[in-house]
XYZ file of C-alpha atoms in Angstrom:
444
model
C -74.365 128.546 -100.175
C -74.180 130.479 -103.225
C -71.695 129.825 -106.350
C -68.594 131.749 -106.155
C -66.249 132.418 -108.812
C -64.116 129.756 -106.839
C -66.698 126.952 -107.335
C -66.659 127.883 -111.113
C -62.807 128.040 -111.361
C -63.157 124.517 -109.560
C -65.637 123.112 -112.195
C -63.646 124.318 -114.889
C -60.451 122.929 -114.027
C -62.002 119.601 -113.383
C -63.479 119.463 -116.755
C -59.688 120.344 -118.127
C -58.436 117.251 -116.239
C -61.223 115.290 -117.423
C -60.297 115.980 -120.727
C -56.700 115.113 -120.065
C -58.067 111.706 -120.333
C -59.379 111.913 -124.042
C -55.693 113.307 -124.720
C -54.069 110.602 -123.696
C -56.225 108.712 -125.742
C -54.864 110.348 -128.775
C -51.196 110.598 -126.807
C -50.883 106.699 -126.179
C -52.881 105.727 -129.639
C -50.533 107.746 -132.205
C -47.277 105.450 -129.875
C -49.182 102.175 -130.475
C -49.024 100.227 -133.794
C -51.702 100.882 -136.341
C -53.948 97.767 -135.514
C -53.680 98.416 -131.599
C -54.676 102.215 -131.897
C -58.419 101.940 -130.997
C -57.729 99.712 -128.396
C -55.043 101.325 -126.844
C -57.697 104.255 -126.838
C -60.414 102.831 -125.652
C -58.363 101.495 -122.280
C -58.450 105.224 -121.463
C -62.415 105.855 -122.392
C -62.903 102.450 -120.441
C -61.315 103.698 -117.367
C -63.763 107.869 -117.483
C -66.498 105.221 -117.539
C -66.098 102.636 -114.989
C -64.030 104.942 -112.733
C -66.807 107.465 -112.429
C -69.044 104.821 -111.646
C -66.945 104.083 -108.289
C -66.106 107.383 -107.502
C -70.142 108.151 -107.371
C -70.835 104.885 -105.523
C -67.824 104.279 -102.802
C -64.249 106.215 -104.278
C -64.622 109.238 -103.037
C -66.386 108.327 -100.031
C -62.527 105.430 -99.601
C -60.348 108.893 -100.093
C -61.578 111.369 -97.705
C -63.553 111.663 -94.154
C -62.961 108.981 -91.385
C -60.513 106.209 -92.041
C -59.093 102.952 -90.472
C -55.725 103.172 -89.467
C -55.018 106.532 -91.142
C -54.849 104.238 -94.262
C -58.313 104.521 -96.168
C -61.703 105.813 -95.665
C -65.188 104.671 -94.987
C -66.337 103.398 -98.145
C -70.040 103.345 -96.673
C -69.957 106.886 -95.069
C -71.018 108.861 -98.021
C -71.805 106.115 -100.449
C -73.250 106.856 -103.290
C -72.710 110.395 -102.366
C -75.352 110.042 -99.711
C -75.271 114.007 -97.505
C -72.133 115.133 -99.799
C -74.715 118.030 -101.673
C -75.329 119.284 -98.030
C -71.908 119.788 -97.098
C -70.120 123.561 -98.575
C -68.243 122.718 -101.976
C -69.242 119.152 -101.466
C -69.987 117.859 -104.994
C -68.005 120.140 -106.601
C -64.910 118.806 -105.080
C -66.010 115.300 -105.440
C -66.215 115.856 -109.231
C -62.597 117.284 -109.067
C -61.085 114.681 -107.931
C -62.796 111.684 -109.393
C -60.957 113.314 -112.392
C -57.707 112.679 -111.007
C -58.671 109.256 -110.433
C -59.944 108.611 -113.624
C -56.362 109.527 -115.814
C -54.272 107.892 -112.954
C -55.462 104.305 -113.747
C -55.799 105.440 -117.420
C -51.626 106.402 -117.737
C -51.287 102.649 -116.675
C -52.493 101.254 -119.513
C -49.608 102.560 -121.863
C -47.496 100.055 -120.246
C -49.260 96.869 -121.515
C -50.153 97.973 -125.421
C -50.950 95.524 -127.830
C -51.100 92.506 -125.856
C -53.707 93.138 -123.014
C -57.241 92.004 -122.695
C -59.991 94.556 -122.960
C -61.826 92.189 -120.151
C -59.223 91.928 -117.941
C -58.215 95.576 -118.123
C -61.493 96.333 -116.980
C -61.727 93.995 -114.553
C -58.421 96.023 -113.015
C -59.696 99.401 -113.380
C -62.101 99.345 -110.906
C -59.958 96.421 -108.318
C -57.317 99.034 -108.732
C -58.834 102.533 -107.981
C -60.702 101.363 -104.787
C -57.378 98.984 -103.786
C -54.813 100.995 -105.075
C -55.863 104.896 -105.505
C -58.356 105.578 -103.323
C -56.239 104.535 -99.957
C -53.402 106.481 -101.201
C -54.946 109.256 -102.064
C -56.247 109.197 -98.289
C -52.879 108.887 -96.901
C -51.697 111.798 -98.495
C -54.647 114.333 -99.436
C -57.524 112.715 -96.532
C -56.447 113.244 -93.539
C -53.859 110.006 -93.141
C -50.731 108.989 -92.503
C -48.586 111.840 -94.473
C -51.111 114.354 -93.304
C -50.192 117.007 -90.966
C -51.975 115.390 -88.173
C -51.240 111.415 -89.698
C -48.665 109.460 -87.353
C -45.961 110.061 -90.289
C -46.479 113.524 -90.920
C -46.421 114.326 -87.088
C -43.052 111.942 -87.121
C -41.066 113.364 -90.335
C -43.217 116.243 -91.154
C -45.986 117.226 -93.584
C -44.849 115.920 -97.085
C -45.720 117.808 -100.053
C -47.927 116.873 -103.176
C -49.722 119.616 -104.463
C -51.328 117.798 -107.372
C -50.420 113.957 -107.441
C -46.184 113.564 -107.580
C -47.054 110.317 -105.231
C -50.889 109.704 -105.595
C -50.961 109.801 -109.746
C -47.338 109.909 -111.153
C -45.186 107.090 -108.529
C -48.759 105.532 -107.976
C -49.100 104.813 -111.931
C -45.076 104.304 -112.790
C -44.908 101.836 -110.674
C -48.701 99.863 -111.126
C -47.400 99.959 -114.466
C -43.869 98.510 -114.247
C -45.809 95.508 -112.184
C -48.002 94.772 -114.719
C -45.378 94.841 -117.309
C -43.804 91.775 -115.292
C -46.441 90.019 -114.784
C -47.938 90.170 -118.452
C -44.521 89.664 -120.303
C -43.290 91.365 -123.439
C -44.520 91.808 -126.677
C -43.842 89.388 -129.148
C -40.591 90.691 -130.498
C -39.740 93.472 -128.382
C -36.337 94.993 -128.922
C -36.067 93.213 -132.590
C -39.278 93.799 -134.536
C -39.325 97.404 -136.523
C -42.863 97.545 -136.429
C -43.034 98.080 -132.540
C -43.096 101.682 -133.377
C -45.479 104.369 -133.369
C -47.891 104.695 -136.352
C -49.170 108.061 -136.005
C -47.051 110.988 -134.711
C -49.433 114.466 -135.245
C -51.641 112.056 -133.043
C -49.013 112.039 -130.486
C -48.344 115.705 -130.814
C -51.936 116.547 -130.199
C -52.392 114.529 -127.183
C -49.169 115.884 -125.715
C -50.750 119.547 -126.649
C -54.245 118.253 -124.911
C -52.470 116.754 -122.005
C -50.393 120.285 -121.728
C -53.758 122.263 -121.941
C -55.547 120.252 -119.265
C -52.817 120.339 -117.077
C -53.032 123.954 -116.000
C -56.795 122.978 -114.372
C -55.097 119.830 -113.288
C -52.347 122.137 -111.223
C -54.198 124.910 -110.269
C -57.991 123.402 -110.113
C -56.575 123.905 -105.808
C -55.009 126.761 -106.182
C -56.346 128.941 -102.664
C -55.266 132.207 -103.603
C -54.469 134.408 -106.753
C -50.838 134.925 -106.067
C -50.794 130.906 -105.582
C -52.596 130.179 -108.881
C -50.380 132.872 -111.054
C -47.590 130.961 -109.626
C -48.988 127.434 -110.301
C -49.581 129.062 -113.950
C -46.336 130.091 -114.934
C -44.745 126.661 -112.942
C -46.661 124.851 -115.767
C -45.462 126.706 -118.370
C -41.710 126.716 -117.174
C -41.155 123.266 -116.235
C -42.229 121.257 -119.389
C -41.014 124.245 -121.330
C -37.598 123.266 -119.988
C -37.909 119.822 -120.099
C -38.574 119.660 -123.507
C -35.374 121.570 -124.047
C -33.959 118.865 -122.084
C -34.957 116.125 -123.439
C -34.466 116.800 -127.112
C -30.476 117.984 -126.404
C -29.958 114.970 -124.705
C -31.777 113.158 -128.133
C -29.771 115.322 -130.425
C -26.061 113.909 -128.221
C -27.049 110.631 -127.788
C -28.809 109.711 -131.420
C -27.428 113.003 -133.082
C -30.837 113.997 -133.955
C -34.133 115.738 -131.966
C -37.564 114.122 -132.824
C -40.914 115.279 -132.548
C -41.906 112.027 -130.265
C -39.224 113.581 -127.870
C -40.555 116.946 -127.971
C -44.247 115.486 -126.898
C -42.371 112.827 -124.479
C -40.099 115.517 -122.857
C -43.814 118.058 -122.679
C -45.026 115.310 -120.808
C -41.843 114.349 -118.356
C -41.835 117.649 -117.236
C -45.247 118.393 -116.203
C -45.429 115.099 -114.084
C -41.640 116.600 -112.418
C -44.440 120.106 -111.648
C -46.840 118.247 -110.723
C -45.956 118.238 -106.557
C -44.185 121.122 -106.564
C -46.129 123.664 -108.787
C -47.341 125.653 -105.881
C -44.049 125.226 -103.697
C -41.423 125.778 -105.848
C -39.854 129.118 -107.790
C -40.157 129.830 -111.505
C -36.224 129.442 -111.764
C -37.135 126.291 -109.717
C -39.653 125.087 -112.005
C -36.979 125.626 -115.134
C -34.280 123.799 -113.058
C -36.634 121.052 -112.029
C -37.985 120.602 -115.677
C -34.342 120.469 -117.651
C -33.524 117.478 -114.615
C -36.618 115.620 -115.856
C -36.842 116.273 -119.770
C -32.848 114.715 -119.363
C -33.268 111.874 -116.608
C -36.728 110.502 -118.160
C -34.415 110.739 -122.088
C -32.250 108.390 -120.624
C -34.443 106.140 -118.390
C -36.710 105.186 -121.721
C -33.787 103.489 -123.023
C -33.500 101.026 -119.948
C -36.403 98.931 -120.769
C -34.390 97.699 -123.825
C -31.079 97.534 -121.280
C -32.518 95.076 -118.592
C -35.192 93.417 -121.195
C -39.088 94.828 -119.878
C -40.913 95.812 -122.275
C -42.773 99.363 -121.211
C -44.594 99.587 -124.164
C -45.396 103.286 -124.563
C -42.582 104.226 -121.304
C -45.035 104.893 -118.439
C -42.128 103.863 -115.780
C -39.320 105.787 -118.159
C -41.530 109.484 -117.833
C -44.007 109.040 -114.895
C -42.309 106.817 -112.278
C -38.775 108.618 -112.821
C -40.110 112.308 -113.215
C -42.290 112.001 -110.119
C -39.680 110.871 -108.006
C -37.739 113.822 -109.601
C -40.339 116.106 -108.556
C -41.119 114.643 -105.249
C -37.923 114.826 -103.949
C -37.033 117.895 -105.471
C -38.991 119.419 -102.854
C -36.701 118.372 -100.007
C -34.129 120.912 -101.624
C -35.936 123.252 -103.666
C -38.753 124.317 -101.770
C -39.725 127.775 -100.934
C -40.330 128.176 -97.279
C -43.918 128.951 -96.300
C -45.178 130.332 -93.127
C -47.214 127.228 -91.468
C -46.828 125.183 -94.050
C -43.270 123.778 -94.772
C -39.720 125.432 -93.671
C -38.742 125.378 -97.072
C -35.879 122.960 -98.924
C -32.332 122.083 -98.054
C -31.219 124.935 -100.432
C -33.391 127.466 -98.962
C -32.137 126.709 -95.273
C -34.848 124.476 -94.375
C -32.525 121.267 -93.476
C -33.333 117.614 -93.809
C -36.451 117.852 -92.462
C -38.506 118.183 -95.933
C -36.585 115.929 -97.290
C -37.131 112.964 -95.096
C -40.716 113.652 -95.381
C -40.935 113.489 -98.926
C -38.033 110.454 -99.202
C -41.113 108.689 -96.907
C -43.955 109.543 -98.681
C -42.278 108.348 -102.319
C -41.082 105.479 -100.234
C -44.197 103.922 -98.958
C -46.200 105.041 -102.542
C -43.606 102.959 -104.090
C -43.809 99.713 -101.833
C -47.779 100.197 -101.381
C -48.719 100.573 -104.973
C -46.144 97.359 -105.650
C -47.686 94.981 -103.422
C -50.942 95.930 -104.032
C -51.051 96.087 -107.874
C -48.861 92.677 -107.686
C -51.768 91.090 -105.977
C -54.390 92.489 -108.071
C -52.716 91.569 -111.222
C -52.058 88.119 -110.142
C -55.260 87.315 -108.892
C -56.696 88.511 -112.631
C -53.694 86.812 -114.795
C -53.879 83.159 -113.062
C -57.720 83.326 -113.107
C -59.375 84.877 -116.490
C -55.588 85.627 -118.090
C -54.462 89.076 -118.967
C -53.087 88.404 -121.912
C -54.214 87.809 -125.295
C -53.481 84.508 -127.313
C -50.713 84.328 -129.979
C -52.698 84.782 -133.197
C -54.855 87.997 -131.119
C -51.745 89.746 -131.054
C -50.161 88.767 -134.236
C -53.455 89.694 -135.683
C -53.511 93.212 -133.835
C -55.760 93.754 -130.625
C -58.244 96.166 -132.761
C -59.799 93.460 -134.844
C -59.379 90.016 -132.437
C -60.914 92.466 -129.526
C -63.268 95.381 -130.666
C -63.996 93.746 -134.664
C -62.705 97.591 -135.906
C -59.548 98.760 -137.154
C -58.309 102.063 -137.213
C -57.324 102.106 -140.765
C -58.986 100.475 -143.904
C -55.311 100.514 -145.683
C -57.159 99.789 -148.792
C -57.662 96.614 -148.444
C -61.313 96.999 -149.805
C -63.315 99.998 -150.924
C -65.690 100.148 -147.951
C -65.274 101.598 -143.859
C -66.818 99.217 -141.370
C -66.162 96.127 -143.632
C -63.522 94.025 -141.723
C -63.709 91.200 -142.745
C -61.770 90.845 -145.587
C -58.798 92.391 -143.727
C -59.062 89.695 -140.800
C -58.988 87.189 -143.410
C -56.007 89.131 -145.041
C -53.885 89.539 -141.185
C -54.550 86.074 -139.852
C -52.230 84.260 -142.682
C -48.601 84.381 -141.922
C -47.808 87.438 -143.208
C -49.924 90.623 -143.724
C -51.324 91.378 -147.012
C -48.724 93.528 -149.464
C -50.779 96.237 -149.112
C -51.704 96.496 -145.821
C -48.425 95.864 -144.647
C -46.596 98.327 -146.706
C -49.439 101.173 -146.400
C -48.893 100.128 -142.410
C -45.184 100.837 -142.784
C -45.625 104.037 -144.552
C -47.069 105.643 -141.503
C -45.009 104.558 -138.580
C -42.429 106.507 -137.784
C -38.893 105.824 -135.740
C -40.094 105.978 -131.742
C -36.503 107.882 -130.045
């Protein structure tokens, strides 16, 4: 079969996702405190490398192909990939998604910043993506139960999820809000100033990375040209709006916009797109996106309300803003002949909107259960948690021996020791402490 300009598209887009990954990096290390930056990053480059290394070997082989109980497929059909070159698009797709994969267990990790173990987490990552991912990405994109021929979709009718509203965005939310319960809070949450973020431009440029990707991430599927110019300007519109959204809603509640809510609202409207980029109108989009950018504004400040502490608000932006955009689709739809009657508000009825209540229904209490267990299993056996004096020391240097910053504590890069000795007293040092406080700025 010979390359097409499809296949190319196809490879290009999944390299934009891939890189998605990298900007959260940057996203979820600039929201961490200066001596967890490195290894809030490196729970993202952890997860491209192990994550790969299952996708290759069994993943992709668990998410497509035949399955057991329209639930999950065959992890020994194509393992290792075995016959997948022989098959038209077959690796090319394979690479695609293994991307989507990859930054679905990575958004997790924002949850549990500052106080989880680097062997632990990666202990999860790969439990979790052939548990957890790869049998709900089955469900809904390989052939199973929400399929068009899967005993729910023939029940309720085919629910829609273009690019991940259920399999990344619910999936991750709520794997993240289990976690969060199961670890515990940091150390001082809701009373120590210095949970803030250290290093906004970082933010900012992971938000613009994340934004950038997310056009591949969208329209990497996209069957026709007239679909992928409307997936196009969808992106645009809806986190366009939703930052609108989010910072009014910042400048009535705290009578002031920030630049954290700018990146946060980018980012809470593009997982709202995410299902419905290719089903949905451009006035759609703009409507969906404002609903997000506000709901996801308000839902951050919960965690402090009912006392979990969401470190870097993974359930606040990804669990509420894929609902949002999940079950927007039941109303704002745009019919499509042989593939959905359209939303309530286009005269479709109910019937969409059961279908996608469903699907967001049984993502929620699958990923639950199944994280819970996972999670459990780790924290009771090798702990997920570091000790008191790891965190009070900062996860960089009691985990990787690095630190982001030298603060000028000596004259020297790659010399940590005498800053260990200088953060494992009581208090910081004077100068590391105040340099430290210099650069964090107020989180919204």
């Amino acid at each position: 079969m010979e390359l097409t300009a499809g296949h190319v598209w196809v490879m290009v887009a999944a390299a934009l996702v891939l890189f998605m990954t990298p900007g959260l990096a940057f996203f979820y290390g600039g929201m961490t405190r200066a001596k967890a930056a490195l290894n809030m990053m490196m729970m993202s480059f952890i997860s491209i490398g192990i994550v790969g290394v299952v996708w290759v070997l069994w993943g992709a082989s668990m998410s497509s192909g035949e399955g057991f109980l329209e639930i999950v497929g065959n992890p020994l059909a194509t393992f290792g990939l075995e016959g997948v070159s022989a098959t038209p698009d077959g690796l090319i797709k394979v690479g695609y998604a293994a991307t989507f994969a990859i930054i679905t267990v990575a958004l997790i990790s924002g949850a549990i910043a500052d106080r989880a173990k680097f062997g632990a987490w990666s202990i999860f990552v790969p439990v979790w993506v052939t548990l957890v991912y790869c049998p709900l990405a089955y469900m809904v994109w390989g052939g199973g139960l929400f399929g068009p021929e899967g005993a729910i979709g023939k029940a309720l009718g085919h629910a829609i999820d273009f690019a991940g509203g259920t399999v990344v965005h619910i999936n991750a939310g709520v794997a993240a809000l289990v976690l969060v319960l199961i670890i515990g809070n940091r150390r001082g949450f809701g009373k120590d100033p210095n949970h803030r973020p250290h290093n906004i431009p970082f933010v900012m440029l992971g938000a613009a990375i994340l934004w950038f990707g997310w056009f591949g991430f969208n329209g990497g599927a996209a069957a026709t040209a007239e679909q992928g110019g409307l997936i196009w300007i969808n992106t645009l519109a809806a986190p366009a709006a939703a930052m609108i959204g989010w910072l009014i809603t910042e400048r009535i509640r705290d009578g002031h916009p920030t630049s954290l809510g700018a990146a946060s609202g980018v980012v809470a409207g593009l997982v709202a797109i995410t299902p419905a980029c290719a089903d949905v109108s451009p006035v759609g989009a703009l409507g969906l996106g404002v609903v997000a950018g506000v709901a996801s504004a308000l839902a951050v400040g919960l965690k402090f309300r009912w006392g979990f502490d969401d470190s870097l608000d993974v359930v606040g932006v990804h669990l509420v803003s894929g609902i949002i955009g999940t079950v927007a689709l039941g109303f704002i739809a745009v019919p499509s002949e042989g593939s959905t009657p359209g939303g309530l508000f286009y005269g479709g009825g109910f019937a969409q909107l059961w279908a996608q209540l469903a699907a967001a229904g049984v993502a929620i209490v699958f990923s639950a259960v199944m994280t819970a267990i996972i999670a459990l299993a780790i924290h009771k056996t090798m702990g997920f948690r570091v000790s008191t004096e790891q965190e009070n020391v900062g996860v960089d240097l009691s985990l990787h021996a690095e630190t982001a910053y030298e603060f000028g504590v000596n004259g020297h890069g790659g010399s940590f020791q005498p800053l260990h000795e200088a953060m494992i007293g009581k208090t910081e040092a004077p100068a590391s402490k105040a340099s430290a406080e210099g650069k964090e700025s107020v989180q919204a």
